[in-house]
């Protein structure tokens, strides 16, 4: 297995996160602001802190699992933990300019 620096691995993780979409909104979960933080340690263990657009989100069970499964496919990643939080609560303010533009909010 080739060595990858932690920053590069973090960038790879973000690239994968940008392939995961909220089924109700045609924007990826990263640009939507659903990913609060990505932690990668020197052992290539990953922890992702994320939220959902609402606690009653229909994908509350499946979306974190999809995130975990897709990040786990990155060769260098040894372990993935996805933690779901609703603090702070998600709001449209967390969306990127790109997401707002895509949804006609700018």
PDB file of C-alpha atoms in Angstrom:
ATOM      1  CA  UNK A   1       0.000   0.000   0.000  1.00  0.00           C
ATOM      2  CA  UNK A   2       1.436   3.345  -0.973  1.00  0.00           C
ATOM      3  CA  UNK A   3       1.883   5.987   1.701  1.00  0.00           C
ATOM      4  CA  UNK A   4      -0.409   8.964   1.484  1.00  0.00           C
ATOM      5  CA  UNK A   5      -0.164  12.015   3.671  1.00  0.00           C
ATOM      6  CA  UNK A   6      -3.071  12.767   5.956  1.00  0.00           C
ATOM      7  CA  UNK A   7      -3.936  16.019   4.131  1.00  0.00           C
ATOM      8  CA  UNK A   8      -4.097  14.208   0.779  1.00  0.00           C
ATOM      9  CA  UNK A   9      -6.275  11.529   2.334  1.00  0.00           C
ATOM     10  CA  UNK A  10      -8.558  14.256   3.698  1.00  0.00           C
ATOM     11  CA  UNK A  11      -8.877  15.681   0.176  1.00  0.00           C
ATOM     12  CA  UNK A  12      -9.685  12.204  -1.168  1.00  0.00           C
ATOM     13  CA  UNK A  13     -12.378  11.835   1.489  1.00  0.00           C
ATOM     14  CA  UNK A  14     -13.945  15.168   0.506  1.00  0.00           C
ATOM     15  CA  UNK A  15     -13.922  14.061  -3.144  1.00  0.00           C
ATOM     16  CA  UNK A  16     -15.848  10.925  -2.195  1.00  0.00           C
ATOM     17  CA  UNK A  17     -18.261  12.900   0.001  1.00  0.00           C
ATOM     18  CA  UNK A  18     -19.046  15.055  -3.033  1.00  0.00           C
ATOM     19  CA  UNK A  19     -20.393  11.941  -4.794  1.00  0.00           C
ATOM     20  CA  UNK A  20     -23.085  11.379  -2.139  1.00  0.00           C
ATOM     21  CA  UNK A  21     -26.365  13.197  -2.625  1.00  0.00           C
ATOM     22  CA  UNK A  22     -29.325  13.918  -0.400  1.00  0.00           C
ATOM     23  CA  UNK A  23     -32.109  12.120  -2.297  1.00  0.00           C
ATOM     24  CA  UNK A  24     -34.480  15.065  -1.887  1.00  0.00           C
ATOM     25  CA  UNK A  25     -32.059  17.803  -2.975  1.00  0.00           C
ATOM     26  CA  UNK A  26     -29.942  17.634  -6.162  1.00  0.00           C
ATOM     27  CA  UNK A  27     -26.784  18.786  -4.351  1.00  0.00           C
ATOM     28  CA  UNK A  28     -24.069  16.670  -2.731  1.00  0.00           C
ATOM     29  CA  UNK A  29     -23.971  16.418   1.055  1.00  0.00           C
ATOM     30  CA  UNK A  30     -20.632  18.264   1.280  1.00  0.00           C
ATOM     31  CA  UNK A  31     -21.857  21.352  -0.575  1.00  0.00           C
ATOM     32  CA  UNK A  32     -25.134  21.173   1.374  1.00  0.00           C
ATOM     33  CA  UNK A  33     -23.130  21.675   4.565  1.00  0.00           C
ATOM     34  CA  UNK A  34     -24.149  18.349   6.088  1.00  0.00           C
ATOM     35  CA  UNK A  35     -20.509  17.453   6.813  1.00  0.00           C
ATOM     36  CA  UNK A  36     -19.390  19.378   9.885  1.00  0.00           C
ATOM     37  CA  UNK A  37     -15.924  17.901  10.218  1.00  0.00           C
ATOM     38  CA  UNK A  38     -13.598  15.220   8.872  1.00  0.00           C
ATOM     39  CA  UNK A  39     -10.880  13.936  11.197  1.00  0.00           C
ATOM     40  CA  UNK A  40      -8.046  11.759   9.920  1.00  0.00           C
ATOM     41  CA  UNK A  41      -5.319  10.512  12.247  1.00  0.00           C
ATOM     42  CA  UNK A  42      -1.868   9.211  11.368  1.00  0.00           C
ATOM     43  CA  UNK A  43      -3.209   5.638  11.463  1.00  0.00           C
ATOM     44  CA  UNK A  44      -5.622   6.519   8.637  1.00  0.00           C
ATOM     45  CA  UNK A  45      -8.625   6.172  10.916  1.00  0.00           C
ATOM     46  CA  UNK A  46     -11.384   8.534   9.879  1.00  0.00           C
ATOM     47  CA  UNK A  47     -14.134  10.142  11.888  1.00  0.00           C
ATOM     48  CA  UNK A  48     -16.819  12.139  10.127  1.00  0.00           C
ATOM     49  CA  UNK A  49     -19.125  14.445  12.045  1.00  0.00           C
ATOM     50  CA  UNK A  50     -22.255  15.066  10.032  1.00  0.00           C
ATOM     51  CA  UNK A  51     -25.853  16.128  10.319  1.00  0.00           C
ATOM     52  CA  UNK A  52     -29.047  15.790   8.313  1.00  0.00           C
ATOM     53  CA  UNK A  53     -31.340  18.493   6.988  1.00  0.00           C
ATOM     54  CA  UNK A  54     -33.775  17.503   9.752  1.00  0.00           C
ATOM     55  CA  UNK A  55     -33.932  14.889  12.525  1.00  0.00           C
ATOM     56  CA  UNK A  56     -36.932  13.341  10.732  1.00  0.00           C
ATOM     57  CA  UNK A  57     -35.025  13.053   7.466  1.00  0.00           C
ATOM     58  CA  UNK A  58     -36.184   9.942   5.573  1.00  0.00           C
ATOM     59  CA  UNK A  59     -32.543   8.914   5.017  1.00  0.00           C
ATOM     60  CA  UNK A  60     -31.560   9.218   8.697  1.00  0.00           C
ATOM     61  CA  UNK A  61     -30.665   5.529   8.745  1.00  0.00           C
ATOM     62  CA  UNK A  62     -29.238   5.069   5.268  1.00  0.00           C
ATOM     63  CA  UNK A  63     -27.254   8.270   4.612  1.00  0.00           C
ATOM     64  CA  UNK A  64     -24.669   7.891   7.439  1.00  0.00           C
ATOM     65  CA  UNK A  65     -24.282   4.241   6.417  1.00  0.00           C
ATOM     66  CA  UNK A  66     -23.715   5.259   2.780  1.00  0.00           C
ATOM     67  CA  UNK A  67     -21.083   7.782   3.928  1.00  0.00           C
ATOM     68  CA  UNK A  68     -19.318   5.106   5.988  1.00  0.00           C
ATOM     69  CA  UNK A  69     -19.406   2.528   3.189  1.00  0.00           C
ATOM     70  CA  UNK A  70     -18.123   4.917   0.509  1.00  0.00           C
ATOM     71  CA  UNK A  71     -15.290   6.304   2.662  1.00  0.00           C
ATOM     72  CA  UNK A  72     -14.324   2.732   3.610  1.00  0.00           C
ATOM     73  CA  UNK A  73     -13.668   2.025  -0.103  1.00  0.00           C
ATOM     74  CA  UNK A  74     -10.703   4.448  -0.114  1.00  0.00           C
ATOM     75  CA  UNK A  75      -7.628   2.201  -0.068  1.00  0.00           C
ATOM     76  CA  UNK A  76      -5.687   3.960   2.666  1.00  0.00           C
ATOM     77  CA  UNK A  77      -8.606   4.264   5.098  1.00  0.00           C
ATOM     78  CA  UNK A  78      -8.362   1.682   7.876  1.00  0.00           C
ATOM     79  CA  UNK A  79     -11.473   2.524   9.855  1.00  0.00           C
ATOM     80  CA  UNK A  80     -14.435   4.900   9.498  1.00  0.00           C
ATOM     81  CA  UNK A  81     -16.702   6.215  12.195  1.00  0.00           C
ATOM     82  CA  UNK A  82     -19.641   8.417  11.254  1.00  0.00           C
ATOM     83  CA  UNK A  83     -21.136  10.428  14.076  1.00  0.00           C
ATOM     84  CA  UNK A  84     -24.513  12.045  13.574  1.00  0.00           C
ATOM     85  CA  UNK A  85     -25.218  15.298  15.411  1.00  0.00           C
ATOM     86  CA  UNK A  86     -27.927  17.929  15.399  1.00  0.00           C
ATOM     87  CA  UNK A  87     -25.810  20.507  17.230  1.00  0.00           C
ATOM     88  CA  UNK A  88     -25.674  22.974  15.676  1.00  0.00           C
ATOM     89  CA  UNK A  89     -28.884  22.366  13.803  1.00  0.00           C
ATOM     90  CA  UNK A  90     -28.471  22.408  10.021  1.00  0.00           C
ATOM     91  CA  UNK A  91     -29.646  25.524   8.220  1.00  0.00           C
ATOM     92  CA  UNK A  92     -29.462  26.859   4.676  1.00  0.00           C
ATOM     93  CA  UNK A  93     -26.656  29.168   5.876  1.00  0.00           C
ATOM     94  CA  UNK A  94     -24.344  26.129   5.986  1.00  0.00           C
ATOM     95  CA  UNK A  95     -24.726  25.532   2.249  1.00  0.00           C
ATOM     96  CA  UNK A  96     -21.886  26.519  -0.066  1.00  0.00           C
ATOM     97  CA  UNK A  97     -22.347  29.295  -2.620  1.00  0.00           C
ATOM     98  CA  UNK A  98     -22.277  26.554  -5.264  1.00  0.00           C
ATOM     99  CA  UNK A  99     -25.189  24.711  -3.614  1.00  0.00           C
ATOM    100  CA  UNK A 100     -27.214  27.912  -3.226  1.00  0.00           C
ATOM    101  CA  UNK A 101     -26.605  28.741  -6.884  1.00  0.00           C
ATOM    102  CA  UNK A 102     -27.612  25.218  -7.927  1.00  0.00           C
ATOM    103  CA  UNK A 103     -30.868  25.518  -5.988  1.00  0.00           C
ATOM    104  CA  UNK A 104     -31.610  29.031  -7.301  1.00  0.00           C
ATOM    105  CA  UNK A 105     -31.139  30.670  -3.909  1.00  0.00           C
ATOM    106  CA  UNK A 106     -28.672  33.340  -5.060  1.00  0.00           C
TER     107      UNK A 106
END
